[in-house]
Amino acid sequence: MTAQLDAAVREAAEHVCPLPHIPEAVSVVRRRMRTVLADWSLAPDLAEDALLVISELITNAVVHALPPAALRLSRAGTDGRHTLRVEVTDAGPAAHGRPAVEPCEAGEHGRGIGIVTALSAECGTQVHAGGTTRWAELLAV
């Protein structure tokens, strides 16, 4: 039993990254997370799906919410199966009538949560005293 627990601990990892509240945050953090996912030796298809989910959740926080925001990426696994959890926590909805950043063209947004839902095994939103956390879990075998 101890050997199994030790293996599970070795396969667990976490990375937390504060998110600057600027549109450029998405590309900067995406590049950083690509390196983290490569260090974790995830399958390339899982890493690409995770990067897309990360981008969509970060964009949501930067465009629609108040700072501060942070990304938490965690991986756990046993017996060759991995769960990758992506969480973006922000201070909550932006003040009514005041966009957090410059609005984008009408056809350029509105599909993010659908993309997250399609790529995730599970996803959701949790509202708490510190703000809002949007999360998604991706699975790999």
mmCIF file of N, CA and C in Angstrom:
data_model
loop_
_atom_site.group_PDB
_atom_site.id
_atom_site.type_symbol
_atom_site.label_atom_id
_atom_site.label_comp_id
_atom_site.label_asym_id
_atom_site.label_seq_id
_atom_site.Cartn_x
_atom_site.Cartn_y
_atom_site.Cartn_z
ATOM 1 N N MET A 1 0.827 -1.187 0.000
ATOM 2 C CA MET A 1 0.000 0.000 0.000
ATOM 3 C C MET A 1 0.871 1.251 0.000
ATOM 4 N N THR A 2 1.955 1.271 0.747
ATOM 5 C CA THR A 2 2.845 2.418 0.809
ATOM 6 C C THR A 2 3.472 2.696 -0.552
ATOM 7 N N ALA A 3 3.840 1.669 -1.290
ATOM 8 C CA ALA A 3 4.430 1.846 -2.616
ATOM 9 C C ALA A 3 3.432 2.511 -3.558
ATOM 10 N N GLN A 4 2.153 2.125 -3.490
ATOM 11 C CA GLN A 4 1.126 2.750 -4.333
ATOM 12 C C GLN A 4 0.963 4.223 -3.961
ATOM 13 N N LEU A 5 0.944 4.532 -2.692
ATOM 14 C CA LEU A 5 0.804 5.914 -2.245
ATOM 15 C C LEU A 5 2.008 6.739 -2.688
ATOM 16 N N ASP A 6 3.207 6.185 -2.560
ATOM 17 C CA ASP A 6 4.409 6.890 -3.006
ATOM 18 C C ASP A 6 4.356 7.175 -4.500
ATOM 19 N N ALA A 7 3.891 6.207 -5.291
ATOM 20 C CA ALA A 7 3.777 6.408 -6.741
ATOM 21 C C ALA A 7 2.759 7.497 -7.056
ATOM 22 N N ALA A 8 1.635 7.527 -6.344
ATOM 23 C CA ALA A 8 0.611 8.553 -6.565
ATOM 24 C C ALA A 8 1.145 9.938 -6.231
ATOM 25 N N VAL A 9 1.928 10.043 -5.161
ATOM 26 C CA VAL A 9 2.504 11.329 -4.780
ATOM 27 C C VAL A 9 3.491 11.795 -5.842
ATOM 28 N N ARG A 10 4.301 10.864 -6.377
ATOM 29 C CA ARG A 10 5.263 11.226 -7.420
ATOM 30 C C ARG A 10 4.549 11.718 -8.674
ATOM 31 N N GLU A 11 3.360 11.177 -8.969
ATOM 32 C CA GLU A 11 2.634 11.554 -10.171
ATOM 33 C C GLU A 11 1.790 12.801 -9.966
ATOM 34 N N ALA A 12 1.689 13.324 -8.767
ATOM 35 C CA ALA A 12 0.908 14.532 -8.500
ATOM 36 C C ALA A 12 1.804 15.756 -8.681
ATOM 37 N N ALA A 13 1.225 16.807 -9.225
ATOM 38 C CA ALA A 13 1.974 18.041 -9.418
ATOM 39 C C ALA A 13 0.990 19.204 -9.434
ATOM 40 N N GLU A 14 1.507 20.396 -9.128
ATOM 41 C CA GLU A 14 0.656 21.582 -9.119
ATOM 42 C C GLU A 14 1.475 22.791 -9.544
ATOM 43 N N HIS A 15 0.822 23.700 -10.249
ATOM 44 C CA HIS A 15 1.447 24.955 -10.647
ATOM 45 C C HIS A 15 0.414 26.061 -10.500
ATOM 46 N N VAL A 16 0.782 27.152 -9.823
ATOM 47 C CA VAL A 16 -0.104 28.296 -9.629
ATOM 48 C C VAL A 16 0.553 29.506 -10.257
ATOM 49 N N CYS A 17 -0.244 30.291 -10.976
ATOM 50 C CA CYS A 17 0.285 31.438 -11.700
ATOM 51 C C CYS A 17 -0.681 32.613 -11.589
ATOM 52 N N PRO A 18 -0.222 33.755 -11.067
ATOM 53 C CA PRO A 18 -1.089 34.934 -11.058
ATOM 54 C C PRO A 18 -1.317 35.407 -12.493
ATOM 55 N N LEU A 19 -2.497 35.974 -12.748
ATOM 56 C CA LEU A 19 -2.843 36.422 -14.087
ATOM 57 C C LEU A 19 -2.885 37.948 -14.150
ATOM 58 N N PRO A 20 -2.030 38.544 -14.954
ATOM 59 C CA PRO A 20 -2.130 39.987 -15.144
ATOM 60 C C PRO A 20 -3.475 40.302 -15.803
ATOM 61 N N HIS A 21 -4.077 41.405 -15.438
ATOM 62 C CA HIS A 21 -5.406 41.738 -15.967
ATOM 63 C C HIS A 21 -5.284 42.576 -17.247
ATOM 64 N N ILE A 22 -4.625 41.962 -18.232
ATOM 65 C CA ILE A 22 -4.433 42.594 -19.534
ATOM 66 C C ILE A 22 -4.680 41.545 -20.614
ATOM 67 N N PRO A 23 -5.121 41.955 -21.799
ATOM 68 C CA PRO A 23 -5.387 40.976 -22.868
ATOM 69 C C PRO A 23 -4.179 40.100 -23.202
ATOM 70 N N GLU A 24 -2.970 40.647 -23.097
ATOM 71 C CA GLU A 24 -1.761 39.887 -23.427
ATOM 72 C C GLU A 24 -1.502 38.737 -22.458
ATOM 73 N N ALA A 25 -2.195 38.720 -21.333
ATOM 74 C CA ALA A 25 -1.996 37.662 -20.337
ATOM 75 C C ALA A 25 -2.234 36.288 -20.931
ATOM 76 N N VAL A 26 -3.193 36.172 -21.821
ATOM 77 C CA VAL A 26 -3.542 34.858 -22.374
ATOM 78 C C VAL A 26 -2.339 34.241 -23.080
ATOM 79 N N SER A 27 -1.697 34.971 -23.977
ATOM 80 C CA SER A 27 -0.574 34.387 -24.710
ATOM 81 C C SER A 27 0.640 34.156 -23.814
ATOM 82 N N VAL A 28 0.893 35.065 -22.888
ATOM 83 C CA VAL A 28 2.036 34.915 -21.984
ATOM 84 C C VAL A 28 1.861 33.680 -21.103
ATOM 85 N N VAL A 29 0.693 33.543 -20.495
ATOM 86 C CA VAL A 29 0.450 32.407 -19.600
ATOM 87 C C VAL A 29 0.375 31.102 -20.393
ATOM 88 N N ARG A 30 -0.198 31.137 -21.580
ATOM 89 C CA ARG A 30 -0.264 29.937 -22.419
ATOM 90 C C ARG A 30 1.147 29.412 -22.713
ATOM 91 N N ARG A 31 2.070 30.301 -23.058
ATOM 92 C CA ARG A 31 3.458 29.864 -23.301
ATOM 93 C C ARG A 31 4.070 29.240 -22.054
ATOM 94 N N ARG A 32 3.840 29.870 -20.901
ATOM 95 C CA ARG A 32 4.379 29.340 -19.643
ATOM 96 C C ARG A 32 3.786 27.963 -19.340
ATOM 97 N N MET A 33 2.487 27.805 -19.554
ATOM 98 C CA MET A 33 1.838 26.526 -19.253
ATOM 99 C C MET A 33 2.258 25.432 -20.234
ATOM 100 N N ARG A 34 2.574 25.811 -21.467
ATOM 101 C CA ARG A 34 3.077 24.821 -22.430
ATOM 102 C C ARG A 34 4.350 24.183 -21.875
ATOM 103 N N THR A 35 5.219 24.993 -21.278
ATOM 104 C CA THR A 35 6.454 24.484 -20.673
ATOM 105 C C THR A 35 6.142 23.585 -19.482
ATOM 106 N N VAL A 36 5.214 24.002 -18.624
ATOM 107 C CA VAL A 36 4.841 23.192 -17.457
ATOM 108 C C VAL A 36 4.294 21.840 -17.914
ATOM 109 N N LEU A 37 3.396 21.842 -18.883
ATOM 110 C CA LEU A 37 2.800 20.588 -19.361
ATOM 111 C C LEU A 37 3.857 19.687 -19.997
ATOM 112 N N ALA A 38 4.814 20.275 -20.697
ATOM 113 C CA ALA A 38 5.904 19.479 -21.278
ATOM 114 C C ALA A 38 6.757 18.865 -20.175
ATOM 115 N N ASP A 39 7.027 19.632 -19.127
ATOM 116 C CA ASP A 39 7.788 19.105 -17.992
ATOM 117 C C ASP A 39 7.058 17.947 -17.319
ATOM 118 N N TRP A 40 5.723 17.983 -17.350
ATOM 119 C CA TRP A 40 4.926 16.913 -16.761
ATOM 120 C C TRP A 40 4.800 15.708 -17.691
ATOM 121 N N SER A 41 5.353 15.783 -18.883
ATOM 122 C CA SER A 41 5.347 14.686 -19.867
ATOM 123 C C SER A 41 3.943 14.187 -20.201
ATOM 124 N N LEU A 42 3.021 15.138 -20.379
ATOM 125 C CA LEU A 42 1.665 14.754 -20.771
ATOM 126 C C LEU A 42 1.641 14.391 -22.248
ATOM 127 N N ALA A 43 0.694 13.551 -22.617
ATOM 128 C CA ALA A 43 0.513 13.202 -24.023
ATOM 129 C C ALA A 43 0.255 14.483 -24.807
ATOM 130 N N PRO A 44 0.796 14.604 -26.015
ATOM 131 C CA PRO A 44 0.638 15.836 -26.793
ATOM 132 C C PRO A 44 -0.824 16.250 -27.022
ATOM 133 N N ASP A 45 -1.711 15.291 -27.267
ATOM 134 C CA ASP A 45 -3.117 15.657 -27.496
ATOM 135 C C ASP A 45 -3.766 16.202 -26.225
ATOM 136 N N LEU A 46 -3.435 15.659 -25.074
ATOM 137 C CA LEU A 46 -3.956 16.168 -23.803
ATOM 138 C C LEU A 46 -3.392 17.558 -23.529
ATOM 139 N N ALA A 47 -2.118 17.751 -23.792
ATOM 140 C CA ALA A 47 -1.496 19.056 -23.570
ATOM 141 C C ALA A 47 -2.142 20.123 -24.451
ATOM 142 N N GLU A 48 -2.400 19.816 -25.708
ATOM 143 C CA GLU A 48 -3.039 20.791 -26.605
ATOM 144 C C GLU A 48 -4.460 21.113 -26.153
ATOM 145 N N ASP A 49 -5.226 20.093 -25.756
ATOM 146 C CA ASP A 49 -6.575 20.342 -25.229
ATOM 147 C C ASP A 49 -6.507 21.204 -23.969
ATOM 148 N N ALA A 50 -5.553 20.898 -23.103
ATOM 149 C CA ALA A 50 -5.401 21.658 -21.856
ATOM 150 C C ALA A 50 -5.053 23.113 -22.158
ATOM 151 N N LEU A 51 -4.180 23.355 -23.113
ATOM 152 C CA LEU A 51 -3.812 24.726 -23.457
ATOM 153 C C LEU A 51 -5.005 25.511 -23.988
ATOM 154 N N LEU A 52 -5.860 24.860 -24.743
ATOM 155 C CA LEU A 52 -7.056 25.529 -25.244
ATOM 156 C C LEU A 52 -8.014 25.853 -24.096
ATOM 157 N N VAL A 53 -8.208 24.907 -23.182
ATOM 158 C CA VAL A 53 -9.061 25.142 -22.013
ATOM 159 C C VAL A 53 -8.484 26.273 -21.163
ATOM 160 N N ILE A 54 -7.178 26.246 -20.928
ATOM 161 C CA ILE A 54 -6.516 27.295 -20.161
ATOM 162 C C ILE A 54 -6.757 28.655 -20.820
ATOM 163 N N SER A 55 -6.557 28.730 -22.121
ATOM 164 C CA SER A 55 -6.750 29.989 -22.837
ATOM 165 C C SER A 55 -8.169 30.514 -22.698
ATOM 166 N N GLU A 56 -9.150 29.631 -22.835
ATOM 167 C CA GLU A 56 -10.550 30.054 -22.755
ATOM 168 C C GLU A 56 -10.907 30.538 -21.351
ATOM 169 N N LEU A 57 -10.449 29.829 -20.320
ATOM 170 C CA LEU A 57 -10.769 30.236 -18.952
ATOM 171 C C LEU A 57 -10.052 31.533 -18.564
ATOM 172 N N ILE A 58 -8.824 31.707 -19.022
ATOM 173 C CA ILE A 58 -8.101 32.952 -18.745
ATOM 174 C C ILE A 58 -8.784 34.123 -19.453
ATOM 175 N N THR A 59 -9.137 33.923 -20.710
ATOM 176 C CA THR A 59 -9.817 34.980 -21.458
ATOM 177 C C THR A 59 -11.090 35.404 -20.750
ATOM 178 N N ASN A 60 -11.844 34.443 -20.270
ATOM 179 C CA ASN A 60 -13.086 34.734 -19.546
ATOM 180 C C ASN A 60 -12.802 35.624 -18.334
ATOM 181 N N ALA A 61 -11.758 35.292 -17.581
ATOM 182 C CA ALA A 61 -11.425 36.070 -16.382
ATOM 183 C C ALA A 61 -10.961 37.476 -16.737
ATOM 184 N N VAL A 62 -10.157 37.607 -17.786
ATOM 185 C CA VAL A 62 -9.623 38.910 -18.156
ATOM 186 C C VAL A 62 -10.710 39.806 -18.746
ATOM 187 N N VAL A 63 -11.607 39.238 -19.540
ATOM 188 C CA VAL A 63 -12.626 40.036 -20.222
ATOM 189 C C VAL A 63 -13.832 40.328 -19.326
ATOM 190 N N HIS A 64 -14.248 39.358 -18.523
ATOM 191 C CA HIS A 64 -15.528 39.476 -17.828
ATOM 192 C C HIS A 64 -15.458 39.632 -16.315
ATOM 193 N N ALA A 65 -14.288 39.597 -15.720
ATOM 194 C CA ALA A 65 -14.219 39.589 -14.255
ATOM 195 C C ALA A 65 -13.280 40.667 -13.738
ATOM 196 N N LEU A 66 -13.283 40.777 -12.427
ATOM 197 C CA LEU A 66 -12.406 41.739 -11.754
ATOM 198 C C LEU A 66 -11.128 41.059 -11.282
ATOM 199 N N PRO A 67 -10.018 41.811 -11.297
ATOM 200 C CA PRO A 67 -8.793 41.260 -10.725
ATOM 201 C C PRO A 67 -8.887 41.248 -9.209
ATOM 202 N N PRO A 68 -8.035 40.527 -8.540
ATOM 203 C CA PRO A 68 -6.968 39.705 -9.095
ATOM 204 C C PRO A 68 -7.508 38.360 -9.563
ATOM 205 N N ALA A 69 -6.730 37.719 -10.416
ATOM 206 C CA ALA A 69 -7.075 36.393 -10.920
ATOM 207 C C ALA A 69 -5.825 35.519 -10.880
ATOM 208 N N ALA A 70 -6.049 34.222 -10.789
ATOM 209 C CA ALA A 70 -4.933 33.274 -10.764
ATOM 210 C C ALA A 70 -5.342 31.977 -11.433
ATOM 211 N N LEU A 71 -4.382 31.337 -12.049
ATOM 212 C CA LEU A 71 -4.557 30.028 -12.668
ATOM 213 C C LEU A 71 -3.926 28.994 -11.749
ATOM 214 N N ARG A 72 -4.634 27.901 -11.530
ATOM 215 C CA ARG A 72 -4.082 26.769 -10.777
ATOM 216 C C ARG A 72 -4.218 25.546 -11.668
ATOM 217 N N LEU A 73 -3.109 24.920 -11.948
ATOM 218 C CA LEU A 73 -3.058 23.734 -12.784
ATOM 219 C C LEU A 73 -2.553 22.597 -11.916
ATOM 220 N N SER A 74 -3.305 21.514 -11.857
ATOM 221 C CA SER A 74 -2.854 20.391 -11.032
ATOM 222 C C SER A 74 -3.046 19.080 -11.787
ATOM 223 N N ARG A 75 -2.162 18.155 -11.482
ATOM 224 C CA ARG A 75 -2.185 16.844 -12.123
ATOM 225 C C ARG A 75 -2.081 15.779 -11.039
ATOM 226 N N ALA A 76 -2.907 14.801 -11.167
ATOM 227 C CA ALA A 76 -2.832 13.650 -10.268
ATOM 228 C C ALA A 76 -3.019 12.400 -11.114
ATOM 229 N N GLY A 77 -2.394 11.333 -10.707
ATOM 230 C CA GLY A 77 -2.548 10.119 -11.486
ATOM 231 C C GLY A 77 -2.019 8.898 -10.784
ATOM 232 N N THR A 78 -2.592 7.765 -11.150
ATOM 233 C CA THR A 78 -2.121 6.464 -10.696
ATOM 234 C C THR A 78 -2.307 5.481 -11.832
ATOM 235 N N ASP A 79 -1.506 4.468 -11.858
ATOM 236 C CA ASP A 79 -1.605 3.392 -12.844
ATOM 237 C C ASP A 79 -1.656 3.914 -14.281
ATOM 238 N N GLY A 80 -0.879 4.965 -14.567
ATOM 239 C CA GLY A 80 -0.816 5.480 -15.925
ATOM 240 C C GLY A 80 -1.984 6.360 -16.333
ATOM 241 N N ARG A 81 -2.977 6.554 -15.477
ATOM 242 C CA ARG A 81 -4.123 7.413 -15.781
ATOM 243 C C ARG A 81 -3.891 8.760 -15.092
ATOM 244 N N HIS A 82 -4.172 9.823 -15.805
ATOM 245 C CA HIS A 82 -3.945 11.159 -15.267
ATOM 246 C C HIS A 82 -5.205 11.997 -15.342
ATOM 247 N N THR A 83 -5.415 12.806 -14.319
ATOM 248 C CA THR A 83 -6.449 13.832 -14.329
ATOM 249 C C THR A 83 -5.730 15.167 -14.264
ATOM 250 N N LEU A 84 -6.041 16.030 -15.199
ATOM 251 C CA LEU A 84 -5.483 17.364 -15.220
ATOM 252 C C LEU A 84 -6.615 18.330 -14.889
ATOM 253 N N ARG A 85 -6.432 19.109 -13.839
ATOM 254 C CA ARG A 85 -7.461 20.068 -13.418
ATOM 255 C C ARG A 85 -6.954 21.481 -13.670
ATOM 256 N N VAL A 86 -7.781 22.273 -14.337
ATOM 257 C CA VAL A 86 -7.495 23.665 -14.636
ATOM 258 C C VAL A 86 -8.504 24.496 -13.857
ATOM 259 N N GLU A 87 -8.008 25.432 -13.054
ATOM 260 C CA GLU A 87 -8.889 26.328 -12.298
ATOM 261 C C GLU A 87 -8.428 27.756 -12.526
ATOM 262 N N VAL A 88 -9.374 28.643 -12.792
ATOM 263 C CA VAL A 88 -9.085 30.066 -12.852
ATOM 264 C C VAL A 88 -10.004 30.736 -11.843
ATOM 265 N N THR A 89 -9.402 31.395 -10.875
ATOM 266 C CA THR A 89 -10.152 32.091 -9.834
ATOM 267 C C THR A 89 -9.966 33.587 -10.025
ATOM 268 N N ASP A 90 -11.083 34.322 -9.983
ATOM 269 C CA ASP A 90 -11.042 35.778 -10.103
ATOM 270 C C ASP A 90 -11.875 36.384 -8.987
ATOM 271 N N ALA A 91 -11.903 37.703 -8.915
ATOM 272 C CA ALA A 91 -12.604 38.401 -7.837
ATOM 273 C C ALA A 91 -14.102 38.515 -8.082
ATOM 274 N N GLY A 92 -14.596 37.973 -9.179
ATOM 275 C CA GLY A 92 -16.027 37.989 -9.451
ATOM 276 C C GLY A 92 -16.365 38.815 -10.671
ATOM 277 N N PRO A 93 -17.653 38.946 -10.945
ATOM 278 C CA PRO A 93 -18.094 39.657 -12.153
ATOM 279 C C PRO A 93 -17.658 41.123 -12.141
ATOM 280 N N ALA A 94 -17.356 41.641 -13.319
ATOM 281 C CA ALA A 94 -17.011 43.053 -13.453
ATOM 282 C C ALA A 94 -18.236 43.902 -13.141
ATOM 283 N N ALA A 95 -17.988 45.122 -12.706
ATOM 284 C CA ALA A 95 -19.086 46.037 -12.386
ATOM 285 C C ALA A 95 -19.974 46.225 -13.608
ATOM 286 N N HIS A 96 -21.266 46.209 -13.387
ATOM 287 C CA HIS A 96 -22.243 46.339 -14.478
ATOM 288 C C HIS A 96 -21.981 47.610 -15.279
ATOM 289 N N GLY A 97 -21.921 47.438 -16.600
ATOM 290 C CA GLY A 97 -21.745 48.576 -17.470
ATOM 291 C C GLY A 97 -20.304 49.007 -17.664
ATOM 292 N N ARG A 98 -19.367 48.326 -17.012
ATOM 293 C CA ARG A 98 -17.955 48.689 -17.141
ATOM 294 C C ARG A 98 -17.152 47.465 -17.539
ATOM 295 N N PRO A 99 -16.807 47.311 -18.828
ATOM 296 C CA PRO A 99 -16.018 46.139 -19.222
ATOM 297 C C PRO A 99 -14.637 46.159 -18.590
ATOM 298 N N ALA A 100 -14.137 44.972 -18.274
ATOM 299 C CA ALA A 100 -12.818 44.859 -17.644
ATOM 300 C C ALA A 100 -11.701 45.246 -18.606
ATOM 301 N N VAL A 101 -11.866 44.927 -19.895
ATOM 302 C CA VAL A 101 -10.908 45.303 -20.928
ATOM 303 C C VAL A 101 -11.702 45.715 -22.151
ATOM 304 N N GLU A 102 -11.011 46.169 -23.169
ATOM 305 C CA GLU A 102 -11.699 46.561 -24.391
ATOM 306 C C GLU A 102 -12.545 45.407 -24.918
ATOM 307 N N PRO A 103 -13.809 45.661 -25.284
ATOM 308 C CA PRO A 103 -14.636 44.583 -25.825
ATOM 309 C C PRO A 103 -14.115 44.159 -27.195
ATOM 310 N N CYS A 104 -14.318 42.896 -27.541
ATOM 311 C CA CYS A 104 -13.901 42.414 -28.848
ATOM 312 C C CYS A 104 -15.095 42.468 -29.801
ATOM 313 N N GLU A 105 -14.833 42.231 -31.050
ATOM 314 C CA GLU A 105 -15.900 42.238 -32.050
ATOM 315 C C GLU A 105 -16.944 41.184 -31.698
ATOM 316 N N ALA A 106 -18.180 41.440 -32.083
ATOM 317 C CA ALA A 106 -19.299 40.570 -31.709
ATOM 318 C C ALA A 106 -19.085 39.111 -32.093
ATOM 319 N N GLY A 107 -18.503 38.831 -33.243
ATOM 320 C CA GLY A 107 -18.319 37.457 -33.691
ATOM 321 C C GLY A 107 -17.111 36.768 -33.096
ATOM 322 N N GLU A 108 -16.335 37.488 -32.291
ATOM 323 C CA GLU A 108 -15.083 36.945 -31.772
ATOM 324 C C GLU A 108 -15.199 36.316 -30.397
ATOM 325 N N HIS A 109 -16.374 36.278 -29.804
ATOM 326 C CA HIS A 109 -16.476 35.700 -28.469
ATOM 327 C C HIS A 109 -17.804 34.973 -28.303
ATOM 328 N N GLY A 110 -17.940 34.309 -27.171
ATOM 329 C CA GLY A 110 -19.185 33.614 -26.880
ATOM 330 C C GLY A 110 -19.123 32.113 -27.034
ATOM 331 N N ARG A 111 -17.997 31.577 -27.483
ATOM 332 C CA ARG A 111 -17.883 30.126 -27.693
ATOM 333 C C ARG A 111 -16.994 29.437 -26.671
ATOM 334 N N GLY A 112 -16.360 30.207 -25.777
ATOM 335 C CA GLY A 112 -15.364 29.662 -24.866
ATOM 336 C C GLY A 112 -15.864 28.562 -23.959
ATOM 337 N N ILE A 113 -17.001 28.774 -23.303
ATOM 338 C CA ILE A 113 -17.507 27.757 -22.373
ATOM 339 C C ILE A 113 -17.912 26.492 -23.134
ATOM 340 N N GLY A 114 -18.418 26.643 -24.344
ATOM 341 C CA GLY A 114 -18.734 25.473 -25.171
ATOM 342 C C GLY A 114 -17.485 24.671 -25.499
ATOM 343 N N ILE A 115 -16.394 25.358 -25.789
ATOM 344 C CA ILE A 115 -15.121 24.684 -26.066
ATOM 345 C C ILE A 115 -14.630 23.965 -24.821
ATOM 346 N N VAL A 116 -14.682 24.634 -23.677
ATOM 347 C CA VAL A 116 -14.254 24.022 -22.416
ATOM 348 C C VAL A 116 -15.087 22.772 -22.128
ATOM 349 N N THR A 117 -16.386 22.880 -22.295
ATOM 350 C CA THR A 117 -17.282 21.747 -22.042
ATOM 351 C C THR A 117 -16.964 20.573 -22.974
ATOM 352 N N ALA A 118 -16.712 20.861 -24.231
ATOM 353 C CA ALA A 118 -16.428 19.810 -25.207
ATOM 354 C C ALA A 118 -15.120 19.073 -24.918
ATOM 355 N N LEU A 119 -14.129 19.786 -24.411
ATOM 356 C CA LEU A 119 -12.808 19.183 -24.191
ATOM 357 C C LEU A 119 -12.637 18.556 -22.813
ATOM 358 N N SER A 120 -13.542 18.832 -21.885
ATOM 359 C CA SER A 120 -13.401 18.387 -20.504
ATOM 360 C C SER A 120 -14.230 17.153 -20.220
ATOM 361 N N ALA A 121 -13.736 16.352 -19.279
ATOM 362 C CA ALA A 121 -14.552 15.261 -18.746
ATOM 363 C C ALA A 121 -15.614 15.851 -17.826
ATOM 364 N N GLU A 122 -15.234 16.902 -17.094
ATOM 365 C CA GLU A 122 -16.149 17.630 -16.202
ATOM 366 C C GLU A 122 -15.695 19.074 -16.154
ATOM 367 N N CYS A 123 -16.643 19.989 -15.939
ATOM 368 C CA CYS A 123 -16.289 21.394 -15.734
ATOM 369 C C CYS A 123 -17.409 22.063 -14.953
ATOM 370 N N GLY A 124 -17.104 23.208 -14.387
ATOM 371 C CA GLY A 124 -18.121 23.898 -13.608
ATOM 372 C C GLY A 124 -17.632 25.224 -13.087
ATOM 373 N N THR A 125 -18.481 25.839 -12.291
ATOM 374 C CA THR A 125 -18.202 27.135 -11.684
ATOM 375 C C THR A 125 -18.549 27.064 -10.215
ATOM 376 N N GLN A 126 -17.689 27.629 -9.388
ATOM 377 C CA GLN A 126 -17.945 27.703 -7.948
ATOM 378 C C GLN A 126 -17.813 29.161 -7.524
ATOM 379 N N VAL A 127 -18.892 29.695 -6.954
ATOM 380 C CA VAL A 127 -18.870 31.052 -6.417
ATOM 381 C C VAL A 127 -18.609 30.932 -4.928
ATOM 382 N N HIS A 128 -17.642 31.719 -4.415
ATOM 383 C CA HIS A 128 -17.259 31.652 -3.014
ATOM 384 C C HIS A 128 -16.940 33.054 -2.525
ATOM 385 N N ALA A 129 -16.633 33.187 -1.263
ATOM 386 C CA ALA A 129 -16.397 34.499 -0.657
ATOM 387 C C ALA A 129 -15.283 35.270 -1.363
ATOM 388 N N GLY A 130 -14.272 34.588 -1.884
ATOM 389 C CA GLY A 130 -13.154 35.249 -2.544
ATOM 390 C C GLY A 130 -13.392 35.580 -3.998
ATOM 391 N N GLY A 131 -14.518 35.171 -4.562
ATOM 392 C CA GLY A 131 -14.796 35.442 -5.965
ATOM 393 C C GLY A 131 -15.425 34.250 -6.647
ATOM 394 N N THR A 132 -14.932 33.939 -7.839
ATOM 395 C CA THR A 132 -15.485 32.870 -8.655
ATOM 396 C C THR A 132 -14.352 32.004 -9.187
ATOM 397 N N THR A 133 -14.534 30.695 -9.127
ATOM 398 C CA THR A 133 -13.589 29.761 -9.706
ATOM 399 C C THR A 133 -14.291 28.984 -10.807
ATOM 400 N N ARG A 134 -13.712 29.050 -11.993
ATOM 401 C CA ARG A 134 -14.177 28.224 -13.110
ATOM 402 C C ARG A 134 -13.141 27.127 -13.292
ATOM 403 N N TRP A 135 -13.615 25.889 -13.417
ATOM 404 C CA TRP A 135 -12.680 24.763 -13.442
ATOM 405 C C TRP A 135 -13.068 23.770 -14.529
ATOM 406 N N ALA A 136 -12.094 22.982 -14.928
ATOM 407 C CA ALA A 136 -12.315 21.909 -15.887
ATOM 408 C C ALA A 136 -11.317 20.787 -15.573
ATOM 409 N N GLU A 137 -11.776 19.564 -15.770
ATOM 410 C CA GLU A 137 -10.906 18.401 -15.603
ATOM 411 C C GLU A 137 -10.810 17.656 -16.922
ATOM 412 N N LEU A 138 -9.591 17.327 -17.304
ATOM 413 C CA LEU A 138 -9.318 16.565 -18.509
ATOM 414 C C LEU A 138 -8.688 15.238 -18.083
ATOM 415 N N LEU A 139 -9.035 14.190 -18.786
ATOM 416 C CA LEU A 139 -8.546 12.857 -18.436
ATOM 417 C C LEU A 139 -7.658 12.304 -19.536
ATOM 418 N N ALA A 140 -6.653 11.534 -19.131
ATOM 419 C CA ALA A 140 -5.801 10.833 -20.081
ATOM 420 C C ALA A 140 -5.516 9.456 -19.529
ATOM 421 N N VAL A 141 -5.375 8.512 -20.435
ATOM 422 C CA VAL A 141 -5.011 7.156 -20.017
ATOM 423 C C VAL A 141 -3.598 6.861 -20.435
#
